[in-house]
XYZ file of C-alpha atoms in Angstrom:
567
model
C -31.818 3.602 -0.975
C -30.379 2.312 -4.573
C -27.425 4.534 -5.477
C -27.826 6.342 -8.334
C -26.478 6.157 -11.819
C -23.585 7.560 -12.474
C -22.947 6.543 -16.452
C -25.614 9.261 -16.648
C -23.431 11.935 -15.827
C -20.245 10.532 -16.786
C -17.564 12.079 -19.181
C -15.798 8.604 -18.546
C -17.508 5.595 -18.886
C -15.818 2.692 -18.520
C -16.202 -1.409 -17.850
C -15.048 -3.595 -14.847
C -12.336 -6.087 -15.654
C -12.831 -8.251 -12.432
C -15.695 -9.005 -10.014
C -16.009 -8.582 -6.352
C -16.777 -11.419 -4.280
C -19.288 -12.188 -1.180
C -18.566 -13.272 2.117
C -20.766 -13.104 5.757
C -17.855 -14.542 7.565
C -14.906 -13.112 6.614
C -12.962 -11.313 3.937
C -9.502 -11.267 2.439
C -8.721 -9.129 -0.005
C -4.791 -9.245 -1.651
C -2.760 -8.661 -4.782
C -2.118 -12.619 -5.443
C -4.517 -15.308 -5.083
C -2.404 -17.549 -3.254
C -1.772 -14.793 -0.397
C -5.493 -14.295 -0.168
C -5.683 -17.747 -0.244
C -3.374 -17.947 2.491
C -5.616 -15.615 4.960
C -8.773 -17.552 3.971
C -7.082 -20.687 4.934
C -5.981 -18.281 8.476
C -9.933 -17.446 8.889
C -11.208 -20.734 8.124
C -9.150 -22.529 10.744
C -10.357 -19.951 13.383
C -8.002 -17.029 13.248
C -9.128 -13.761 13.491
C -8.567 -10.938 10.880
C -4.882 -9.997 12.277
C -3.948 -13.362 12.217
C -5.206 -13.351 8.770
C -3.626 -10.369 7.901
C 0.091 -11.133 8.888
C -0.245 -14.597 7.311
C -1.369 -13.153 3.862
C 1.957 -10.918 4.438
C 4.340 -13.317 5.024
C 2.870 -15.457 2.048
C 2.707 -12.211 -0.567
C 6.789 -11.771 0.775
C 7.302 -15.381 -0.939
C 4.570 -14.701 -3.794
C 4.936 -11.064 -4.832
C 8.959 -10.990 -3.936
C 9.347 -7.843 -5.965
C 6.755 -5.736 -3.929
C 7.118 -6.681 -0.268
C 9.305 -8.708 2.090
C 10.507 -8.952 6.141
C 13.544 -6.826 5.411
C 11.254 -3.637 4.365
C 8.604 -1.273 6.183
C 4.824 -0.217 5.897
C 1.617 1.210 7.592
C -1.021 -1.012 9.371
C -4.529 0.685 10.369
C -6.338 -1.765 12.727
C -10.117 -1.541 13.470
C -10.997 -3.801 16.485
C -14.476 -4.880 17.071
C -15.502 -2.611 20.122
C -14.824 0.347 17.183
C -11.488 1.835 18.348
C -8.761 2.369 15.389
C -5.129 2.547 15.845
C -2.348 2.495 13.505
C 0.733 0.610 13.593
C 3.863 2.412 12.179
C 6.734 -0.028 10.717
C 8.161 2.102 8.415
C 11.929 1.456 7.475
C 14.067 4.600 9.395
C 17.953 5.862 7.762
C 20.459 3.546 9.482
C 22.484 5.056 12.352
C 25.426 5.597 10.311
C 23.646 7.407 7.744
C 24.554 11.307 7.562
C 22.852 14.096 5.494
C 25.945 13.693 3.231
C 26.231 9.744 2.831
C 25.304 10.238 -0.778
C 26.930 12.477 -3.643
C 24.665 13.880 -5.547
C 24.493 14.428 -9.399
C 23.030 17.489 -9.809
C 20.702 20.425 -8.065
C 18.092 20.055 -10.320
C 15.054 17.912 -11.612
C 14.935 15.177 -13.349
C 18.606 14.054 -11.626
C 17.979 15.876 -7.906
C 17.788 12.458 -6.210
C 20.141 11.063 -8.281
C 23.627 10.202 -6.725
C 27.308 8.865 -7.748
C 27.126 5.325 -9.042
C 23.134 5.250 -7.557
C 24.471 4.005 -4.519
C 20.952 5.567 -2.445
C 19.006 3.378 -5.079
C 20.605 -0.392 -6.126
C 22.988 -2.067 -3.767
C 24.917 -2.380 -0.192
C 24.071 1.396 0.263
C 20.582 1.661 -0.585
C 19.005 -0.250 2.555
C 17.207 1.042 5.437
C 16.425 -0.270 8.808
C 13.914 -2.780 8.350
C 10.408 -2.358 10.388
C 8.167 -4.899 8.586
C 9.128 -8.565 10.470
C 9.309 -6.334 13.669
C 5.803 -4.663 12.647
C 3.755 -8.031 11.524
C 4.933 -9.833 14.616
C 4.151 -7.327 17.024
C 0.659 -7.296 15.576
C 0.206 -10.939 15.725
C 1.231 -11.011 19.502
C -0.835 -8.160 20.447
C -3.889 -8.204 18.848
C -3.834 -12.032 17.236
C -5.015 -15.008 18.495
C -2.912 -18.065 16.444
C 1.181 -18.855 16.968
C 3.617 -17.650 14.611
C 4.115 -20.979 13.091
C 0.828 -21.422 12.407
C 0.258 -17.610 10.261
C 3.631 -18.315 8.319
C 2.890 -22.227 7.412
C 1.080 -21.077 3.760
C 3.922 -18.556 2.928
C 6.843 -21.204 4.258
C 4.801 -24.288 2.080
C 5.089 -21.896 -1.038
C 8.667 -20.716 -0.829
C 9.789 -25.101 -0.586
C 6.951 -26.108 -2.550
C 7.257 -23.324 -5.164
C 4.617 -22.068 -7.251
C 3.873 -20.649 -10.963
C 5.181 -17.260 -11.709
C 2.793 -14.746 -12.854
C 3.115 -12.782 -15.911
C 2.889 -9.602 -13.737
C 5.940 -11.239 -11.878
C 8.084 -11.598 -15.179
C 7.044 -8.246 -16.375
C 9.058 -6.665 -13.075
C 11.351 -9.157 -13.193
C 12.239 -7.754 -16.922
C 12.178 -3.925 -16.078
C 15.018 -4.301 -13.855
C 17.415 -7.114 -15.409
C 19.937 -4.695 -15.689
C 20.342 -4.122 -12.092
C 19.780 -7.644 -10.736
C 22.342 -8.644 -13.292
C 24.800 -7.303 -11.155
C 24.259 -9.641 -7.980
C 24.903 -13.034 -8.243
C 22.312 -14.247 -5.383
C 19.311 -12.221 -6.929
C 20.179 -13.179 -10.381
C 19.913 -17.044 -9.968
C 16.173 -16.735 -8.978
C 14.887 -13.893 -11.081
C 17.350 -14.441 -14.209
C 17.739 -18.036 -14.605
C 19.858 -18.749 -17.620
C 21.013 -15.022 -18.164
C 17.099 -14.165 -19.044
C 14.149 -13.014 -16.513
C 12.269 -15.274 -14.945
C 9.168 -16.765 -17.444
C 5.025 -16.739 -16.580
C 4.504 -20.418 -15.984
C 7.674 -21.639 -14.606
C 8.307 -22.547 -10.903
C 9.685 -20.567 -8.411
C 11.304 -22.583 -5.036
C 12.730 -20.147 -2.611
C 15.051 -22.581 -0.750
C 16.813 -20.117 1.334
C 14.483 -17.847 2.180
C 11.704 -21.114 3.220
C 14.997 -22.229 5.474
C 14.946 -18.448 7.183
C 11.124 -18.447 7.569
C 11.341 -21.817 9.269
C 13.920 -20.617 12.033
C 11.928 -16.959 12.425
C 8.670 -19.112 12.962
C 10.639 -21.260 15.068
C 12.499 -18.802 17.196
C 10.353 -15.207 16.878
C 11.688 -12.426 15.429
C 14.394 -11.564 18.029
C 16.292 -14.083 15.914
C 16.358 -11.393 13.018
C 16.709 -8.325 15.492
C 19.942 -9.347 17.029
C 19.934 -13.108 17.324
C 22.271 -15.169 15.113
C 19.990 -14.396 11.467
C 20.699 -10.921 12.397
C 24.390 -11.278 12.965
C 24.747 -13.111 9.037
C 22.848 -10.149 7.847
C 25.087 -7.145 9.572
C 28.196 -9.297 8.837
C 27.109 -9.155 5.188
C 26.428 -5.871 4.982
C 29.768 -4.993 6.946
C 32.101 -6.941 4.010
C 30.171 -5.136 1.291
C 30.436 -1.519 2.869
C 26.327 -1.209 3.342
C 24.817 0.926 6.625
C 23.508 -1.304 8.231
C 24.827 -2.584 12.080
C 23.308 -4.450 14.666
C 22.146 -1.373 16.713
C 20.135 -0.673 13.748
C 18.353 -3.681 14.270
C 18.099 -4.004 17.843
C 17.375 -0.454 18.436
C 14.519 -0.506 16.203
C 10.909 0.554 17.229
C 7.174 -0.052 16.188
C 5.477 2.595 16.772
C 1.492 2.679 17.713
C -0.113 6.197 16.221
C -3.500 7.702 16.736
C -4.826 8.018 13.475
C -6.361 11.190 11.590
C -9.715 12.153 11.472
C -11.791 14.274 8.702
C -15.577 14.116 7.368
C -16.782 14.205 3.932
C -20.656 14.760 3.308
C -21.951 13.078 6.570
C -18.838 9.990 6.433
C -16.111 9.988 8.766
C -12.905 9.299 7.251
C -9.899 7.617 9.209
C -6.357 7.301 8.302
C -2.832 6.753 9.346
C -0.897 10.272 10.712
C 2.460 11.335 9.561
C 4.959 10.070 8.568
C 3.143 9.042 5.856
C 1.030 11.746 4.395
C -2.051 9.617 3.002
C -4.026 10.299 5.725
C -3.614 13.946 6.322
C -3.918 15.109 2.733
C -6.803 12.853 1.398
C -8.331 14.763 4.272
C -7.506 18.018 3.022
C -8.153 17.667 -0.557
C -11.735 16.177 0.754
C -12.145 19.516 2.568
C -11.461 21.239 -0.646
C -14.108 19.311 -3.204
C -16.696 19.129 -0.356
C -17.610 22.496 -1.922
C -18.463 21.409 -4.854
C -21.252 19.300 -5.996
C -19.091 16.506 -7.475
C -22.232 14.217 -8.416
C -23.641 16.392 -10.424
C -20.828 17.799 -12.208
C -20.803 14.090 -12.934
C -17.347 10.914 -13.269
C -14.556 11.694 -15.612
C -15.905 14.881 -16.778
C -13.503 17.985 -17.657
C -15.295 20.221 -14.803
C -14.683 17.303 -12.076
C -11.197 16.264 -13.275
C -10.253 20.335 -13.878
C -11.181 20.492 -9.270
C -9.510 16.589 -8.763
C -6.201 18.129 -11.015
C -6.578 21.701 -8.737
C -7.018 19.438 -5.391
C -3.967 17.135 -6.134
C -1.933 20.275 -7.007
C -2.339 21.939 -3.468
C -2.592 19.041 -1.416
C 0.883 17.965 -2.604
C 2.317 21.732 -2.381
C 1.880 21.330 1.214
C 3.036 17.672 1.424
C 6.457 18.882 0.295
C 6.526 21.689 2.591
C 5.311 20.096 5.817
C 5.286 16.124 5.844
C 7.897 14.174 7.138
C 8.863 12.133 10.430
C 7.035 13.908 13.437
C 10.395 13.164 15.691
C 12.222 15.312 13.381
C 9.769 17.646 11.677
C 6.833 20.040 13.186
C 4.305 18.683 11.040
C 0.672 21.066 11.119
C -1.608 18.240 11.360
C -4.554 19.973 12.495
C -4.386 22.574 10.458
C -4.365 20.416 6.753
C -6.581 19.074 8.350
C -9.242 21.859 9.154
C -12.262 23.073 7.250
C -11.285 26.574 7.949
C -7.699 26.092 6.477
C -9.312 23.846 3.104
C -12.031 26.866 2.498
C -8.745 29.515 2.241
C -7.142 27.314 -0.120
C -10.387 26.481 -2.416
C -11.477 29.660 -2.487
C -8.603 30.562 -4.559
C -9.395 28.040 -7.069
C -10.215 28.543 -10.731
C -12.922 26.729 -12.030
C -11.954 27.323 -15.486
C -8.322 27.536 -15.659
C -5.138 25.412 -14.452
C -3.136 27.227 -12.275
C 0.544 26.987 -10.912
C 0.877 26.176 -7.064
C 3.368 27.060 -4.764
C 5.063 23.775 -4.221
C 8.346 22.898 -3.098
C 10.962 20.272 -4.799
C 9.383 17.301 -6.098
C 11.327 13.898 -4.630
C 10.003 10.433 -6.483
C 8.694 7.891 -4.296
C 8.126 3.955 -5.370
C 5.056 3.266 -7.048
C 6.102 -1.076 -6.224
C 4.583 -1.683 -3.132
C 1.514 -3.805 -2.374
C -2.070 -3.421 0.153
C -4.036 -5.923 1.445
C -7.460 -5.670 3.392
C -8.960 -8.160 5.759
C -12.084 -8.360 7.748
C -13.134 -11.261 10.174
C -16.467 -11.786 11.455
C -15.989 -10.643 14.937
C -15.957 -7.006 13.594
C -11.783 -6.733 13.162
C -10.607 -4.939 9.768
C -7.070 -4.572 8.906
C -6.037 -3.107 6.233
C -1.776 -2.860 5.830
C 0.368 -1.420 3.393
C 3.591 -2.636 3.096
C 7.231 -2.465 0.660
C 10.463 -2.893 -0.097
C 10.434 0.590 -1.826
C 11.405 -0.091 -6.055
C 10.312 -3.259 -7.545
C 12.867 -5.989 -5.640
C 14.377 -3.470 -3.502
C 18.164 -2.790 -3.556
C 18.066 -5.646 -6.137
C 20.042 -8.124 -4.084
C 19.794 -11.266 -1.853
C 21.500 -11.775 1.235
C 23.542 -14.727 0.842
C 21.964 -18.262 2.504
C 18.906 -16.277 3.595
C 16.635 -15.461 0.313
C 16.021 -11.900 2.269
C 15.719 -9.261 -0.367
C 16.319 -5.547 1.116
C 15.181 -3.049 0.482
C 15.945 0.322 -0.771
C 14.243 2.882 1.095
C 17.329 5.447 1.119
C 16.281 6.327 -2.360
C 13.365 8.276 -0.653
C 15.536 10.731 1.633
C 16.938 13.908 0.173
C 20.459 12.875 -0.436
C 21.382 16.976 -0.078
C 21.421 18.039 3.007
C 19.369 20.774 4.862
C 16.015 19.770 3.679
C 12.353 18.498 5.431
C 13.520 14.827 3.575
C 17.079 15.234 4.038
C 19.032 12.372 5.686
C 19.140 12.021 9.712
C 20.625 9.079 11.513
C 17.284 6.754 12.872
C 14.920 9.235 10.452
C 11.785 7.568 9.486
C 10.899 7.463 5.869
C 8.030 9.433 4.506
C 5.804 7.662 2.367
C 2.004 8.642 0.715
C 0.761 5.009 2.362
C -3.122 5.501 2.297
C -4.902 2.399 4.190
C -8.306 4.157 4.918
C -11.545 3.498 6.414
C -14.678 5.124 5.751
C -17.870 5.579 8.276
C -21.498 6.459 8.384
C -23.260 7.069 11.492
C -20.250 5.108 13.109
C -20.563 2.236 11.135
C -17.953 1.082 9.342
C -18.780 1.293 5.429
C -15.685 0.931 3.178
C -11.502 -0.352 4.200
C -9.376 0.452 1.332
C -6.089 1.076 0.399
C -3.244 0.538 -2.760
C 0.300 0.191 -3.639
C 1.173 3.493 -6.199
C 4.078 6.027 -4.348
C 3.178 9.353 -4.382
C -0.308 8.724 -6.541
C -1.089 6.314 -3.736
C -3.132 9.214 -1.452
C -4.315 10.835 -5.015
C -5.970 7.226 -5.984
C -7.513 6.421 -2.734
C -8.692 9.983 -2.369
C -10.698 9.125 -6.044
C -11.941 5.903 -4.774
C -13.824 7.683 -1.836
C -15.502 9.752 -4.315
C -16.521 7.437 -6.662
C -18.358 5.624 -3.786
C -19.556 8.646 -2.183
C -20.194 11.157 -4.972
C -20.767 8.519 -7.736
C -22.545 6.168 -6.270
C -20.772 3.868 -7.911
C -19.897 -0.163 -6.963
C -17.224 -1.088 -5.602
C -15.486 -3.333 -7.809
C -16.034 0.391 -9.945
C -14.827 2.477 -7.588
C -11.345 0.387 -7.085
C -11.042 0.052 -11.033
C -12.147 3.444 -12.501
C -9.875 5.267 -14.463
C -7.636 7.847 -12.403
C -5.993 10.628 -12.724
C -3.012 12.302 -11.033
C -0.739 15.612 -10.725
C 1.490 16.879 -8.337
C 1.954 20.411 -9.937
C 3.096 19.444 -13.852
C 1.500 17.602 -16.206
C -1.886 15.575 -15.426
C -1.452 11.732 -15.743
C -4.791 10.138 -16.772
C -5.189 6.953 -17.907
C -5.819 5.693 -21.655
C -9.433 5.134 -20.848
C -9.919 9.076 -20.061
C -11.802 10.086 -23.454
C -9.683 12.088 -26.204
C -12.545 14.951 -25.750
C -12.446 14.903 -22.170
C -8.230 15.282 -22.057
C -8.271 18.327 -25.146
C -10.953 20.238 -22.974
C -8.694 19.934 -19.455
C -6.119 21.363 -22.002
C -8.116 24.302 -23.104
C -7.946 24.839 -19.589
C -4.206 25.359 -18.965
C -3.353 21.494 -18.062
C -0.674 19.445 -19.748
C -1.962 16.502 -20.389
C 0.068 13.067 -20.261
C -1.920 9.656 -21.172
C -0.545 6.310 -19.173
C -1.431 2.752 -19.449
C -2.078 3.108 -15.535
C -1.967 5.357 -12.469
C -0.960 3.637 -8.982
C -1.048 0.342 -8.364
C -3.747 -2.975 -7.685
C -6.429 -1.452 -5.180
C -8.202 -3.541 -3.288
C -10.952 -2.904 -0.791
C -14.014 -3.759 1.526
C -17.268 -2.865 1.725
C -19.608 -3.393 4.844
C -23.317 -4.085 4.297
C -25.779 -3.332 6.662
C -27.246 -7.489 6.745
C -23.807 -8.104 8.099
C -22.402 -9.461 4.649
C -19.089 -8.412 2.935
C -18.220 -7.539 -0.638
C -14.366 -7.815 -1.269
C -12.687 -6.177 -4.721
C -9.481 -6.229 -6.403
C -8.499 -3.968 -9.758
C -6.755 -4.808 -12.929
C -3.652 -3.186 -12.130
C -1.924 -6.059 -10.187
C -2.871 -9.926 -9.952
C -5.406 -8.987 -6.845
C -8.171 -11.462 -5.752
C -11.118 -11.547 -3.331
C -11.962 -14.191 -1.185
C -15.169 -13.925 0.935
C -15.681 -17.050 3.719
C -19.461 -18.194 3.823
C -21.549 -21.244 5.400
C -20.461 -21.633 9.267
C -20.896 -25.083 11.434
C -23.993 -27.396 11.120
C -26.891 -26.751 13.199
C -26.465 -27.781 16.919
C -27.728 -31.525 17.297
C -26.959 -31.964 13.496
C -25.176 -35.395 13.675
C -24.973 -38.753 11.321
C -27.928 -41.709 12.341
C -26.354 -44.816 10.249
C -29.488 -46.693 9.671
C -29.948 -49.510 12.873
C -29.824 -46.322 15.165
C -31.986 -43.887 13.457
C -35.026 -42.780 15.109
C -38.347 -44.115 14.570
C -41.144 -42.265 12.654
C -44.232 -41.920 15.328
């Protein structure tokens, strides 16, 4: 059935900056080329899509250093061929020294509630969490992989000798945080060469960090969780006065979760569980507008972004009240969940005016994190998202090792007695949003993004573009977005000026941005058994779709003295 067309209805029209590519065999889908590359490569020599998956991660930890990296944490949600889902949770947890009062804070108050003396929760020694994401990608690649370590991390160890160019999006983060890599030597001779960031064009090597990919590949990852790579790192971290101890590292856990389940006009939608709250509230806020005839009301116009604004609002009143670590918080799951529970809350909805929702505090999260997606053509998806929290983490290197932490303590409450306070092996709660959408129970659409909070927000939009809109994919991943989470509405610059002053007659304060979460990329599932992969404007993301296959069986080469004879 051809989908129908949206720019009809649309207060928001807008034009694609990319295009999607095709593939029947096999689909990688990052935010660098060389990291999609790198799983291509992983596919083509006979790997399936997990193999694919962790190989594109370990490159994009050499490639996008400032987003991702073994010494952080993330969400993986796995579709396997015979249809079953699972998630894989690698999130970074508080270190086992780490007490509710680690931290002093500032002040009681927004905008300085998270802040704390000398920002020792955000930049530095202090900062770090438990790392989950080496742990994680291994554990994936053993279980449900089907190639050796050394073979998945060849592309990202090649890179980080060999270097490669450095993208203008690289030298943009590289310049928005000068100030605090300035203050660590190790960090500083990569990323500030000279006393100035790092330029587009040049070369990056990563010596050190090639040398400890080499001896993980080598040895496995036990050699970073408690083996001598471990012991250098705790050492470290013990001169400088950081949290981190070997128990922290040997003690840590992967955790396999059953993901959340919702529907949305006749789709199934699938999605990782607390602690991240992706899943559960693009769920909810689903529920909600699934009274609502979005299509008509039409893309980008004030009556659908007025219910997308009102959505946001409530989902993320109840985030702050109920979402956190499931070992140390009740979390209502079925209930945000429920149809029942999203009627109560829509019903009190205003279709002509903003209103104020009860919402708790409101705690930052990183928008620098990146998502990749990956399909083989066995029927395997994966799509992971994975950080290091703020751009380049706690803005240091480990000495001899090229490992940059991260700095996931700038996520917990640094007061105590609160759902995000600090707790000694307390996972972090993120918005991580790697989805999957069916029809009839076939797989249709794997998405996810980088973005913090506006992660669940944006993926939540993308769903609706593709199943409200009807629009493309490569639209649905780059169409302008908007987010809230109970004060002003962010919208991008491409929202119209007449579209933004009506949502103001309408109670909102409105706040134009150059962009709203981060690179989405995705994958679509056709019913012929072909593939179209997508990557936005908002980070360097590429496509790559695998075609062809082997030559026809008996297909050989007949040099001419041994060629058969025409009859």
């Amino acid at each position: 059935m051809p989908r129908p067309d949206w720019r009809k209805r649309a207060g928001t029209p807008f034009q694609c900056e990319k295009r999607p590519a095709m593939g029947t065999k096999g689909m990688v889908v990052t935010n660098h080329p060389l990291a999609s590359a790198a799983g291509a490569e992983i596919l083509s020599a006979g790997g399936n899509a997990f193999d694919a998956a962790i190989g594109a991660l370990f490159t994009l930890s050499v490639v996008e250093p400032m987003m991702v990296g073994i010494f952080g944490g993330g969400m993986a949600h796995l579709r396997f061929a015979n249809g079953k889902h699972t998630v894989m949770d690698g999130m970074s947890t508080a270190p086992l020294a780490a007490r509710p009062d680690t931290y002093r804070p500032v002040s009681d108050k927004m905008p300085d509630y998270m802040e704390t003396v000398g920002r020792e929760n955000a930049v530095g020694i202090k900062s770090v969490a438990a790392p989950g994401n080496l742990k994680a990608w291994c554990t994936i690649l053993e279980r449900f992989g089907t190639l050796s370590l050394p073979d998945v991390m060849e592309p990202a160890i090649r890179h980080a000798s060999r270097g490669f160019r450095v993208s203008a999006y690289l030298q943009e983060c590289a310049s928005d945080v000068a100030a605090d890599m300035a203050r660590d030597r190790e960090i500083s001779k990569l990323y500030q060469p000279g006393g100035k960031p790092i330029q587009a064009g040049t070369r990056l090597v990563q010596g050190d960090y090639a040398e400890t990919l080499r001896i993980i590949a080598k040895r496995g990852p036990r050699v970073f969780y408690g083996g001598t790579l471990g012991r250098s790192i705790v050492d470290y971290f013990a001169r400088k006065g950081g949290l981190i101890a070997m128990k922290d590292l040997t003690g840590f856990e992967v955790i396999e979760r059953k993901p959340v389940r919702g529907t949305y006009r006749g789709f199934d939608i699938v999605g990782p569980p607390p602690p991240t709250s992706g899943g559960v509230h693009v769920i909810q806020m689903l529920n909600i507008l699934e009274h609502y005839d979005l299509a008509r009301l039409g893309f980008g116009t004030p009556d659908t972004l007025h219910l997308l604004a009102e959505a946001l609002k409530i989902a993320f009143a109840d985030r702050n009240a109920a979402t956190a670590d499931p070992a140390f918080v009740k979390v209502p799951v079925a209930k945000l969940i429920s149809k029942r529970y999203a009627a109560s809350r829509q019903a009190l909805i205003d279709s002509k005016r903003a209103q104020a929702w009860k919402t708790g505090l409101t705690l930052p999260e990183s928008a620098n994190t990146t998502h990749l997606t990956v399909a083989d053509s066995f029927g395997n998806v994966a799509a992971m998202t994975q950080t290091i929290n703020n751009l380049f983490g706690s803005r240091i290197i480990v000495p001899d090792t090229g490992i940059i932490p991260n700095n996931y303590m700038n996520l917990f409450d640094p007061h105590p007695g609160h759902t995000l306070s600090i707790a000694p092996g307390k996972r972090v709660t993120s918005s991580m949003s790697p989805l999957m959408a069916l029809k009839d129970g076939k797989l249709q659409y794997a998405l996810g993004l980088p973005g913090g909070l506006r992660i669940f927000g944006s993926a939540m939009q993308a769903l609706i573009n593709l199943i409200d809109h009807g629009m493309s994919l490569q639209e649905a991943v780059e169409a302008p977005r908007i987010w809230t989470q109970g004060g002003p509405v962010e919208v991008e610059n491409e929202m119209p000026k007449m579209v933004r002053d009506a949502l103001a007659k309408r109670g909102h304060q409105m706040l134009p941005l150059p962009h709203i979460g981060g690179g989405m990329n995705a994958i679509q599932f056709n019913d012929d058994g072909s593939m179209l992969g997508a990557a936005c404007w908002r980070a360097d993301g590429v496509p790559i779709g695998l075609g062809g296959g082997p030559a026809r069986a008996g297909t050989r080469f007949w040099p001419d003295r041994t060629r058969p004879k025409a009859r």
